[in-house]
Amino acid sequence: GHRKICLIPTSAHGTNPASAQMAGLRVQSVKVTKTGAVDMSDLQRQVDNHHANLSSIMITYPSTSGVFDPEIRDICDLIHDAGGQIYLDGANMNAQVGLCRPGDYGSDVSHLNLHKTFCIPHGGGGPGVGPIGVKSHLAPFLPSHCLVPPTVVTKDANAGTHSFGPVSAAPFGSASIMPISLAYIKLMGPYGLKKATQVAILNANYMLKRLSKYYSAKFTNENGFCAHEFIIDCNEFKDVGVQVVDIAKRLMDYGFHGPTMSFPLSGALMIEPTESEDLFECDRICDALIQIREEIDLVANGNWDKNVNPLKMSPHTQEVVINDHWDRPYTRHLAAYPSPTQRQGIVPKVWPSVGRIDDKFGDQNLICACPSVEDVAAANEALMEPTGATASN
């Protein structure tokens, strides 16, 4: 058809434009405001410009900036009035389950990220599974399967009548992953799932309020609240030589893996505690970030050299700390045990396995650790060579 334009806010995950282009659509970006919400004036302009060819909009709710967009219904209505469809990125369902339903505010297609929200591990490239739900008018276009037709699943006689075929070898995706999420949903129940969402939002706002006294929170709503995640801007520390990567690396000394870095805002940290962390753990990382801010102030005030300080030299491995040679202008104790909870034995010390590496160089230069093709061939030939006399009949 002629409807090939897909609108995507600039704050969206990179998977959104990638998916749209793979589906043969042409992506047009939509601006966002300083609060992280969709810029309604720019959206209206894009709809007016592409009215006749508008296919859809792909939108994340709450937004990737960590706020509930107050105009989500108006956005959906505007696209529908122009003949388009709404695709909801379910990456942030952790802030919706039990509280709201995408179909109620206008979504036509929604995927559910099973990681994070439904108990599947997040990160490391997988496993990732995203069941997709559609409204009834799109049921005829659902994928089909030779073993389990869409009509059996949806109880809709029209389901799959215009299908383009299967999208996976198994009719319901990975049999090793889906039962975990199903068990989680069954065990939690409606009340438990809603409670998990509420606690995820509560944890994020609690941490936001604690850290906003020490860091600049980039996106909040008009009342100063966030959804289930928030962003702290670390670009202000560049003037004293401290980069966001220094903060992330220093957190390793405190026993934490760094939060999402430089997405969706360059030079910032996105903090997403989820419902899994209790008050003690939320306070522990807040205390670590507050103490790191104090370390930044020591650099800014000239107490520490801009290039040789616990931030720039982090993370500190066990080998470095116990080495006979120590010429740094701060103690080994501060390097390896900066947190009171570590020093008092309340939490175990987790040692980083390696020190500072050049992340940028590693990202830009592929280094293959695999053996060469020649080495593999030689090894195979060696295996095929006879190792001794063979037994006679």
mmCIF file of C-alpha atoms in Angstrom:
data_model
loop_
_atom_site.group_PDB
_atom_site.id
_atom_site.type_symbol
_atom_site.label_atom_id
_atom_site.label_comp_id
_atom_site.label_asym_id
_atom_site.label_seq_id
_atom_site.Cartn_x
_atom_site.Cartn_y
_atom_site.Cartn_z
ATOM 1 C CA GLY A 1 0.000 0.000 0.000
ATOM 2 C CA HIS A 2 0.903 3.649 -0.129
ATOM 3 C CA ARG A 3 0.908 4.145 3.660
ATOM 4 C CA LYS A 4 4.627 3.831 4.360
ATOM 5 C CA ILE A 5 5.328 6.577 6.919
ATOM 6 C CA CYS A 6 5.978 5.556 10.524
ATOM 7 C CA LEU A 7 6.352 8.314 13.128
ATOM 8 C CA ILE A 8 8.767 7.651 16.003
ATOM 9 C CA PRO A 9 9.681 10.053 18.861
ATOM 10 C CA THR A 10 13.382 10.891 19.098
ATOM 11 C CA SER A 11 13.499 9.441 22.632
ATOM 12 C CA ALA A 12 12.525 5.961 21.424
ATOM 13 C CA HIS A 13 14.645 2.829 21.724
ATOM 14 C CA GLY A 14 16.787 2.202 18.653
ATOM 15 C CA THR A 15 14.867 -1.012 18.058
ATOM 16 C CA ASN A 16 11.824 1.036 17.047
ATOM 17 C CA PRO A 17 13.200 2.624 13.867
ATOM 18 C CA ALA A 18 15.101 -0.581 13.107
ATOM 19 C CA SER A 19 11.904 -2.648 13.293
ATOM 20 C CA ALA A 20 9.967 -0.139 11.205
ATOM 21 C CA GLN A 21 12.600 -0.138 8.475
ATOM 22 C CA MET A 22 12.749 -3.940 8.456
ATOM 23 C CA ALA A 23 8.989 -3.911 7.862
ATOM 24 C CA GLY A 24 9.487 -1.698 4.802
ATOM 25 C CA LEU A 25 8.323 1.544 6.405
ATOM 26 C CA ARG A 26 9.888 4.982 6.137
ATOM 27 C CA VAL A 27 10.709 6.534 9.516
ATOM 28 C CA GLN A 28 9.981 10.162 10.375
ATOM 29 C CA SER A 29 11.165 11.366 13.776
ATOM 30 C CA VAL A 30 9.013 13.404 16.152
ATOM 31 C CA LYS A 31 10.574 15.858 18.588
ATOM 32 C CA VAL A 32 10.201 15.615 22.359
ATOM 33 C CA THR A 33 9.912 18.456 24.865
ATOM 34 C CA LYS A 34 12.311 19.348 27.664
ATOM 35 C CA THR A 35 10.228 17.196 30.000
ATOM 36 C CA GLY A 36 10.645 14.154 27.757
ATOM 37 C CA ALA A 37 7.054 14.149 26.471
ATOM 38 C CA VAL A 38 6.086 14.067 22.787
ATOM 39 C CA ASP A 39 6.065 17.540 21.250
ATOM 40 C CA MET A 40 2.422 17.821 20.229
ATOM 41 C CA SER A 41 2.995 20.745 17.846
ATOM 42 C CA ASP A 42 5.680 18.817 15.960
ATOM 43 C CA LEU A 43 3.505 15.697 15.939
ATOM 44 C CA GLN A 44 0.630 17.688 14.433
ATOM 45 C CA ARG A 45 2.984 19.079 11.785
ATOM 46 C CA GLN A 46 4.224 15.589 10.890
ATOM 47 C CA VAL A 47 0.666 14.249 10.671
ATOM 48 C CA ASP A 48 -0.361 17.151 8.423
ATOM 49 C CA ASN A 49 2.655 16.641 6.165
ATOM 50 C CA HIS A 50 2.188 12.879 5.809
ATOM 51 C CA HIS A 51 -1.569 12.544 6.278
ATOM 52 C CA ALA A 52 -2.195 10.587 3.083
ATOM 53 C CA ASN A 53 0.733 8.190 3.587
ATOM 54 C CA LEU A 54 0.719 7.824 7.367
ATOM 55 C CA SER A 55 0.968 4.214 8.463
ATOM 56 C CA SER A 56 1.560 4.341 12.189
ATOM 57 C CA ILE A 57 3.354 5.694 15.210
ATOM 58 C CA MET A 58 5.600 3.630 17.463
ATOM 59 C CA ILE A 59 5.512 5.021 20.976
ATOM 60 C CA THR A 60 6.856 3.975 24.351
ATOM 61 C CA TYR A 61 4.688 4.576 27.426
ATOM 62 C CA PRO A 62 5.874 5.659 29.903
ATOM 63 C CA SER A 63 8.411 7.356 27.671
ATOM 64 C CA THR A 64 12.051 6.347 27.519
ATOM 65 C CA SER A 65 12.713 9.538 29.468
ATOM 66 C CA GLY A 66 10.892 7.983 32.417
ATOM 67 C CA VAL A 67 7.679 10.020 32.455
ATOM 68 C CA PHE A 68 4.023 9.255 31.856
ATOM 69 C CA ASP A 69 3.062 11.329 28.830
ATOM 70 C CA PRO A 70 -0.138 13.171 29.913
ATOM 71 C CA GLU A 71 -1.291 13.502 26.295
ATOM 72 C CA ILE A 72 -1.097 9.826 25.349
ATOM 73 C CA ARG A 73 -4.817 9.652 24.486
ATOM 74 C CA ASP A 74 -4.581 12.791 22.329
ATOM 75 C CA ILE A 75 -1.573 11.293 20.517
ATOM 76 C CA CYS A 76 -3.490 8.109 19.738
ATOM 77 C CA ASP A 77 -6.599 10.008 18.646
ATOM 78 C CA LEU A 78 -4.553 12.218 16.322
ATOM 79 C CA ILE A 79 -2.975 9.217 14.591
ATOM 80 C CA HIS A 80 -6.278 7.331 14.339
ATOM 81 C CA ASP A 81 -8.020 10.360 12.828
ATOM 82 C CA ALA A 82 -5.335 10.364 10.125
ATOM 83 C CA GLY A 83 -5.945 6.683 9.366
ATOM 84 C CA GLY A 84 -2.862 5.378 11.163
ATOM 85 C CA GLN A 85 -2.333 2.691 13.777
ATOM 86 C CA ILE A 86 -0.679 2.818 17.212
ATOM 87 C CA TYR A 87 2.177 0.459 18.058
ATOM 88 C CA LEU A 88 3.066 0.505 21.739
ATOM 89 C CA ASP A 89 6.599 -0.486 22.716
ATOM 90 C CA GLY A 90 6.096 -2.572 25.857
ATOM 91 C CA ALA A 91 9.593 -1.966 27.238
ATOM 92 C CA ASN A 92 8.135 -0.019 30.151
ATOM 93 C CA MET A 93 5.190 -2.233 31.066
ATOM 94 C CA ASN A 94 6.843 -2.456 34.492
ATOM 95 C CA ALA A 95 5.092 0.846 35.201
ATOM 96 C CA GLN A 96 1.693 -0.183 33.811
ATOM 97 C CA VAL A 97 0.757 -3.744 34.798
ATOM 98 C CA GLY A 98 -2.324 -3.666 36.999
ATOM 99 C CA LEU A 99 -2.710 0.103 36.689
ATOM 100 C CA CYS A 100 -3.627 0.735 33.050
ATOM 101 C CA ARG A 101 -4.268 -1.102 29.790
ATOM 102 C CA PRO A 102 -2.672 0.038 26.514
ATOM 103 C CA GLY A 103 -5.840 -0.738 24.570
ATOM 104 C CA ASP A 104 -7.849 1.685 26.707
ATOM 105 C CA TYR A 105 -5.798 4.725 25.761
ATOM 106 C CA GLY A 106 -5.545 3.796 22.097
ATOM 107 C CA SER A 107 -2.897 1.179 21.317
ATOM 108 C CA ASP A 108 -3.708 -1.165 18.411
ATOM 109 C CA VAL A 109 -0.630 -3.365 18.751
ATOM 110 C CA SER A 110 1.383 -3.890 21.928
ATOM 111 C CA HIS A 111 4.308 -6.144 22.676
ATOM 112 C CA LEU A 112 5.156 -7.281 26.192
ATOM 113 C CA ASN A 113 8.827 -7.501 27.083
ATOM 114 C CA LEU A 114 8.950 -10.567 29.316
ATOM 115 C CA HIS A 115 12.323 -9.526 30.686
ATOM 116 C CA LYS A 116 12.129 -7.301 33.757
ATOM 117 C CA THR A 117 8.321 -6.978 33.901
ATOM 118 C CA PHE A 118 7.585 -10.709 33.772
ATOM 119 C CA CYS A 119 10.539 -12.286 35.563
ATOM 120 C CA ILE A 120 12.898 -13.048 32.651
ATOM 121 C CA PRO A 121 16.550 -11.896 33.112
ATOM 122 C CA HIS A 122 17.381 -8.565 31.527
ATOM 123 C CA GLY A 123 20.631 -7.734 29.752
ATOM 124 C CA GLY A 124 23.512 -9.535 28.135
ATOM 125 C CA GLY A 125 21.672 -9.792 24.838
ATOM 126 C CA GLY A 126 18.911 -12.101 26.053
ATOM 127 C CA PRO A 127 16.969 -14.169 26.445
ATOM 128 C CA GLY A 128 14.405 -11.861 24.958
ATOM 129 C CA VAL A 129 10.812 -12.774 24.221
ATOM 130 C CA GLY A 130 8.024 -10.359 23.403
ATOM 131 C CA PRO A 131 4.500 -11.703 22.967
ATOM 132 C CA ILE A 132 2.431 -9.348 20.833
ATOM 133 C CA GLY A 133 -1.203 -8.476 21.439
ATOM 134 C CA VAL A 134 -3.468 -6.844 18.851
ATOM 135 C CA LYS A 135 -6.995 -5.503 18.757
ATOM 136 C CA SER A 136 -9.630 -7.585 17.009
ATOM 137 C CA HIS A 137 -9.532 -5.641 13.735
ATOM 138 C CA LEU A 138 -5.918 -6.786 13.263
ATOM 139 C CA ALA A 139 -6.572 -10.440 14.113
ATOM 140 C CA PRO A 140 -6.773 -11.469 10.422
ATOM 141 C CA PHE A 141 -3.129 -10.430 10.013
ATOM 142 C CA LEU A 142 -1.707 -12.463 12.899
ATOM 143 C CA PRO A 143 1.045 -14.957 12.050
ATOM 144 C CA SER A 144 -0.135 -18.481 11.326
ATOM 145 C CA HIS A 145 1.370 -21.853 12.174
ATOM 146 C CA CYS A 146 0.848 -25.316 10.745
ATOM 147 C CA LEU A 147 0.463 -26.899 14.188
ATOM 148 C CA VAL A 148 -1.632 -24.292 16.000
ATOM 149 C CA PRO A 149 -3.745 -21.973 13.801
ATOM 150 C CA PRO A 150 -4.448 -18.436 15.126
ATOM 151 C CA THR A 151 -8.149 -19.289 15.345
ATOM 152 C CA VAL A 152 -7.409 -21.796 18.119
ATOM 153 C CA VAL A 153 -5.469 -19.240 20.146
ATOM 154 C CA THR A 154 -7.695 -16.190 19.689
ATOM 155 C CA LYS A 155 -11.121 -17.896 19.400
ATOM 156 C CA ASP A 156 -11.632 -15.510 16.475
ATOM 157 C CA ALA A 157 -12.833 -17.097 13.217
ATOM 158 C CA ASN A 158 -11.117 -14.344 11.201
ATOM 159 C CA ALA A 159 -7.737 -14.701 12.880
ATOM 160 C CA GLY A 160 -4.946 -15.350 10.428
ATOM 161 C CA THR A 161 -7.128 -15.218 7.316
ATOM 162 C CA HIS A 162 -4.683 -12.715 5.771
ATOM 163 C CA SER A 163 -1.580 -14.079 7.465
ATOM 164 C CA PHE A 164 1.820 -14.033 5.770
ATOM 165 C CA GLY A 165 2.854 -17.265 7.529
ATOM 166 C CA PRO A 166 4.745 -18.246 10.680
ATOM 167 C CA VAL A 167 7.355 -16.042 12.344
ATOM 168 C CA SER A 168 8.942 -18.718 14.551
ATOM 169 C CA ALA A 169 9.509 -22.447 14.494
ATOM 170 C CA ALA A 170 7.362 -22.981 17.596
ATOM 171 C CA PRO A 171 3.812 -21.594 17.625
ATOM 172 C CA PHE A 172 4.238 -19.814 20.969
ATOM 173 C CA GLY A 173 7.924 -18.945 20.850
ATOM 174 C CA SER A 174 10.493 -20.352 23.288
ATOM 175 C CA ALA A 175 9.126 -23.197 25.392
ATOM 176 C CA SER A 176 12.022 -22.717 27.827
ATOM 177 C CA ILE A 177 11.134 -19.104 28.618
ATOM 178 C CA MET A 178 7.353 -18.724 28.407
ATOM 179 C CA PRO A 179 6.529 -21.082 31.332
ATOM 180 C CA ILE A 180 8.681 -18.967 33.662
ATOM 181 C CA SER A 181 6.614 -15.859 32.969
ATOM 182 C CA LEU A 182 3.382 -17.848 33.176
ATOM 183 C CA ALA A 183 4.377 -19.241 36.568
ATOM 184 C CA TYR A 184 5.318 -15.745 37.757
ATOM 185 C CA ILE A 185 1.944 -14.325 36.713
ATOM 186 C CA LYS A 186 0.071 -17.203 38.347
ATOM 187 C CA LEU A 187 2.048 -16.944 41.588
ATOM 188 C CA MET A 188 1.760 -13.157 41.833
ATOM 189 C CA GLY A 189 -1.910 -12.934 40.952
ATOM 190 C CA PRO A 190 -3.720 -9.670 40.089
ATOM 191 C CA TYR A 191 -2.959 -8.053 43.445
ATOM 192 C CA GLY A 192 0.706 -9.042 43.421
ATOM 193 C CA LEU A 193 1.296 -7.822 39.863
ATOM 194 C CA LYS A 194 -0.307 -4.459 40.653
ATOM 195 C CA LYS A 195 1.727 -4.210 43.854
ATOM 196 C CA ALA A 196 4.943 -4.890 41.930
ATOM 197 C CA THR A 197 4.151 -2.009 39.559
ATOM 198 C CA GLN A 198 3.383 0.343 42.432
ATOM 199 C CA VAL A 199 6.583 -0.551 44.272
ATOM 200 C CA ALA A 200 8.657 -0.094 41.083
ATOM 201 C CA ILE A 201 7.270 3.439 40.702
ATOM 202 C CA LEU A 202 7.656 4.134 44.436
ATOM 203 C CA ASN A 203 11.287 2.961 44.472
ATOM 204 C CA ALA A 204 12.178 5.145 41.502
ATOM 205 C CA ASN A 205 10.569 8.258 42.985
ATOM 206 C CA TYR A 206 12.137 7.636 46.397
ATOM 207 C CA MET A 207 15.590 7.445 44.833
ATOM 208 C CA LEU A 208 14.849 10.441 42.621
ATOM 209 C CA LYS A 209 14.001 12.591 45.644
ATOM 210 C CA ARG A 210 17.134 11.503 47.515
ATOM 211 C CA LEU A 211 19.514 12.029 44.598
ATOM 212 C CA SER A 212 18.013 15.242 43.201
ATOM 213 C CA LYS A 213 19.737 17.154 46.016
ATOM 214 C CA TYR A 214 23.102 16.097 44.609
ATOM 215 C CA TYR A 215 22.492 15.516 40.898
ATOM 216 C CA SER A 216 20.422 17.205 38.206
ATOM 217 C CA ALA A 217 17.337 15.129 37.354
ATOM 218 C CA LYS A 218 16.730 15.633 33.650
ATOM 219 C CA PHE A 219 13.106 14.620 33.069
ATOM 220 C CA THR A 220 10.168 14.745 35.492
ATOM 221 C CA ASN A 221 6.498 15.619 35.167
ATOM 222 C CA GLU A 222 4.997 18.932 36.246
ATOM 223 C CA ASN A 223 4.805 17.700 39.845
ATOM 224 C CA GLY A 224 8.437 16.612 39.944
ATOM 225 C CA PHE A 225 7.737 12.880 39.768
ATOM 226 C CA CYS A 226 8.938 10.150 37.412
ATOM 227 C CA ALA A 227 7.514 6.806 36.328
ATOM 228 C CA HIS A 228 9.548 3.650 37.092
ATOM 229 C CA GLU A 229 12.894 5.133 36.052
ATOM 230 C CA PHE A 230 14.673 8.471 36.038
ATOM 231 C CA ILE A 231 17.692 10.139 34.478
ATOM 232 C CA ILE A 232 20.447 12.074 36.224
ATOM 233 C CA ASP A 233 22.541 14.377 34.060
ATOM 234 C CA CYS A 234 26.289 14.082 34.695
ATOM 235 C CA ASN A 235 27.450 16.469 31.969
ATOM 236 C CA GLU A 236 27.939 19.281 34.503
ATOM 237 C CA PHE A 237 30.969 17.472 35.912
ATOM 238 C CA LYS A 238 32.892 17.596 32.640
ATOM 239 C CA ASP A 239 34.300 20.987 33.655
ATOM 240 C CA VAL A 240 36.273 19.336 36.447
ATOM 241 C CA GLY A 241 37.343 16.417 34.263
ATOM 242 C CA VAL A 242 34.828 13.848 35.525
ATOM 243 C CA GLN A 243 32.882 11.917 32.889
ATOM 244 C CA VAL A 244 29.776 9.790 33.331
ATOM 245 C CA VAL A 245 31.904 6.688 32.697
ATOM 246 C CA ASP A 246 34.039 7.581 35.732
ATOM 247 C CA ILE A 247 30.943 7.513 37.942
ATOM 248 C CA ALA A 248 29.819 4.182 36.472
ATOM 249 C CA LYS A 249 33.266 2.644 36.975
ATOM 250 C CA ARG A 250 33.571 3.979 40.523
ATOM 251 C CA LEU A 251 30.228 2.368 41.396
ATOM 252 C CA MET A 252 31.939 -0.992 40.842
ATOM 253 C CA ASP A 253 34.162 -0.275 43.845
ATOM 254 C CA TYR A 254 30.990 0.192 45.885
ATOM 255 C CA GLY A 255 29.696 -3.161 44.673
ATOM 256 C CA PHE A 256 27.286 -2.018 41.968
ATOM 257 C CA HIS A 257 27.037 -2.561 38.241
ATOM 258 C CA GLY A 258 26.648 0.832 36.634
ATOM 259 C CA PRO A 259 23.128 1.857 35.489
ATOM 260 C CA THR A 260 22.296 2.407 31.817
ATOM 261 C CA MET A 261 24.764 5.020 30.594
ATOM 262 C CA SER A 262 24.282 7.743 27.959
ATOM 263 C CA PHE A 263 20.802 6.600 26.911
ATOM 264 C CA PRO A 264 18.546 8.239 26.017
ATOM 265 C CA LEU A 265 20.682 11.256 26.969
ATOM 266 C CA SER A 266 24.423 11.387 26.325
ATOM 267 C CA GLY A 267 26.454 11.827 29.503
ATOM 268 C CA ALA A 268 23.636 10.712 31.791
ATOM 269 C CA LEU A 269 22.698 7.716 33.936
ATOM 270 C CA MET A 270 19.269 6.086 33.745
ATOM 271 C CA ILE A 271 18.349 4.522 37.084
ATOM 272 C CA GLU A 272 15.641 1.873 37.183
ATOM 273 C CA PRO A 273 15.396 0.069 40.539
ATOM 274 C CA THR A 274 12.271 -2.006 39.689
ATOM 275 C CA GLU A 275 10.229 -3.625 42.449
ATOM 276 C CA SER A 276 12.970 -6.152 43.227
ATOM 277 C CA GLU A 277 15.073 -3.857 45.419
ATOM 278 C CA ASP A 278 14.129 -3.286 49.048
ATOM 279 C CA LEU A 279 14.624 -0.040 50.955
ATOM 280 C CA PHE A 280 18.053 -1.083 52.224
ATOM 281 C CA GLU A 281 19.339 -1.710 48.709
ATOM 282 C CA CYS A 282 17.809 1.515 47.326
ATOM 283 C CA ASP A 283 19.471 3.461 50.144
ATOM 284 C CA ARG A 284 22.765 1.665 49.579
ATOM 285 C CA ILE A 285 23.117 2.780 45.962
ATOM 286 C CA CYS A 286 21.837 6.268 46.822
ATOM 287 C CA ASP A 287 24.496 6.504 49.545
ATOM 288 C CA ALA A 288 27.130 5.352 47.050
ATOM 289 C CA LEU A 289 26.127 7.969 44.468
ATOM 290 C CA ILE A 290 26.012 10.686 47.148
ATOM 291 C CA GLN A 291 29.487 9.708 48.340
ATOM 292 C CA ILE A 292 30.713 9.727 44.722
ATOM 293 C CA ARG A 293 29.331 13.251 44.382
ATOM 294 C CA GLU A 294 31.435 14.214 47.410
ATOM 295 C CA GLU A 295 34.444 12.695 45.676
ATOM 296 C CA ILE A 296 33.671 14.802 42.594
ATOM 297 C CA ASP A 297 33.652 17.893 44.823
ATOM 298 C CA LEU A 298 37.099 16.969 46.143
ATOM 299 C CA VAL A 299 38.372 16.921 42.563
ATOM 300 C CA ALA A 300 36.625 20.227 41.807
ATOM 301 C CA ASN A 301 38.133 21.860 44.913
ATOM 302 C CA GLY A 302 41.651 20.752 43.989
ATOM 303 C CA ASN A 303 42.067 18.224 46.802
ATOM 304 C CA TRP A 304 42.690 15.522 44.206
ATOM 305 C CA ASP A 305 44.402 15.721 40.852
ATOM 306 C CA LYS A 306 41.990 15.713 37.885
ATOM 307 C CA ASN A 307 43.700 12.703 36.339
ATOM 308 C CA VAL A 308 44.787 10.727 39.414
ATOM 309 C CA ASN A 309 41.891 10.209 41.806
ATOM 310 C CA PRO A 310 39.603 7.334 42.879
ATOM 311 C CA LEU A 311 37.141 8.172 40.098
ATOM 312 C CA LYS A 312 39.613 8.206 37.227
ATOM 313 C CA MET A 313 41.554 5.176 38.510
ATOM 314 C CA SER A 314 38.489 3.033 39.202
ATOM 315 C CA PRO A 315 37.614 0.248 39.343
ATOM 316 C CA HIS A 316 40.252 -1.048 41.782
ATOM 317 C CA THR A 317 41.021 -4.734 41.461
ATOM 318 C CA GLN A 318 42.308 -6.922 44.267
ATOM 319 C CA GLU A 319 45.653 -7.281 42.503
ATOM 320 C CA VAL A 320 46.143 -3.508 42.374
ATOM 321 C CA VAL A 321 45.163 -2.926 45.998
ATOM 322 C CA ILE A 322 47.388 -5.634 47.542
ATOM 323 C CA ASN A 323 50.361 -4.869 45.292
ATOM 324 C CA ASP A 324 53.530 -3.707 47.092
ATOM 325 C CA HIS A 325 53.686 -0.679 44.812
ATOM 326 C CA TRP A 326 51.079 1.979 45.661
ATOM 327 C CA ASP A 327 51.763 5.554 44.567
ATOM 328 C CA ARG A 328 48.272 7.022 44.441
ATOM 329 C CA PRO A 329 47.288 10.112 46.490
ATOM 330 C CA TYR A 330 44.524 8.265 48.341
ATOM 331 C CA THR A 331 44.489 5.221 50.568
ATOM 332 C CA ARG A 332 44.000 1.623 49.496
ATOM 333 C CA HIS A 333 41.150 1.520 51.988
ATOM 334 C CA LEU A 334 39.294 4.324 50.209
ATOM 335 C CA ALA A 335 40.007 2.684 46.867
ATOM 336 C CA ALA A 336 38.620 -0.745 47.709
ATOM 337 C CA TYR A 337 36.250 -0.205 50.640
ATOM 338 C CA PRO A 338 34.652 3.221 50.121
ATOM 339 C CA SER A 339 31.266 2.220 51.564
ATOM 340 C CA PRO A 340 30.573 1.914 55.327
ATOM 341 C CA THR A 341 28.452 -1.187 54.664
ATOM 342 C CA GLN A 342 31.507 -2.828 53.077
ATOM 343 C CA ARG A 343 33.865 -1.827 55.886
ATOM 344 C CA GLN A 344 31.448 -3.053 58.553
ATOM 345 C CA GLY A 345 30.891 -6.362 56.787
ATOM 346 C CA ILE A 346 27.164 -5.729 56.319
ATOM 347 C CA VAL A 347 27.491 -6.568 52.623
ATOM 348 C CA PRO A 348 30.277 -8.683 51.108
ATOM 349 C CA LYS A 349 32.975 -7.037 49.049
ATOM 350 C CA VAL A 350 32.626 -7.767 45.328
ATOM 351 C CA TRP A 351 35.938 -7.341 43.534
ATOM 352 C CA PRO A 352 36.021 -6.107 39.926
ATOM 353 C CA SER A 353 37.794 -8.645 37.729
ATOM 354 C CA VAL A 354 39.622 -6.058 35.618
ATOM 355 C CA GLY A 355 40.659 -2.445 36.002
ATOM 356 C CA ARG A 356 39.877 0.458 33.700
ATOM 357 C CA ILE A 357 39.776 -0.397 30.027
ATOM 358 C CA ASP A 358 39.285 1.846 27.010
ATOM 359 C CA ASP A 359 35.573 1.262 26.353
ATOM 360 C CA LYS A 360 35.428 3.599 23.371
ATOM 361 C CA PHE A 361 38.328 1.866 21.638
ATOM 362 C CA GLY A 362 36.779 -1.521 22.304
ATOM 363 C CA ASP A 363 33.431 -0.432 20.868
ATOM 364 C CA GLN A 364 35.044 0.924 17.726
ATOM 365 C CA ASN A 365 37.543 -1.874 17.093
ATOM 366 C CA LEU A 366 36.471 -5.473 16.742
ATOM 367 C CA ILE A 367 38.993 -7.801 18.356
ATOM 368 C CA CYS A 368 38.287 -11.456 17.686
ATOM 369 C CA ALA A 369 39.475 -13.848 20.381
ATOM 370 C CA CYS A 370 38.692 -16.869 18.227
ATOM 371 C CA PRO A 371 41.543 -18.950 16.754
ATOM 372 C CA SER A 372 42.371 -18.340 13.112
ATOM 373 C CA VAL A 373 40.888 -20.478 10.361
ATOM 374 C CA GLU A 374 44.337 -21.955 9.723
ATOM 375 C CA ASP A 375 44.704 -22.997 13.385
ATOM 376 C CA VAL A 376 41.274 -24.640 13.382
ATOM 377 C CA ALA A 377 42.100 -26.517 10.157
ATOM 378 C CA ALA A 378 45.422 -27.717 11.572
ATOM 379 C CA ALA A 379 43.714 -28.920 14.764
ATOM 380 C CA ASN A 380 41.131 -30.843 12.746
ATOM 381 C CA GLU A 381 43.832 -32.502 10.649
ATOM 382 C CA ALA A 382 45.646 -33.527 13.799
ATOM 383 C CA LEU A 383 42.513 -35.168 15.139
ATOM 384 C CA MET A 384 42.070 -37.153 11.929
ATOM 385 C CA GLU A 385 45.630 -38.535 11.933
ATOM 386 C CA PRO A 386 45.989 -42.120 13.241
ATOM 387 C CA THR A 387 47.469 -42.210 16.732
ATOM 388 C CA GLY A 388 48.660 -45.821 16.737
ATOM 389 C CA ALA A 389 48.452 -49.256 15.187
ATOM 390 C CA THR A 390 44.983 -50.544 14.438
ATOM 391 C CA ALA A 391 43.820 -53.945 15.647
ATOM 392 C CA SER A 392 43.791 -56.703 13.039
ATOM 393 C CA ASN A 393 40.812 -58.884 12.388
#
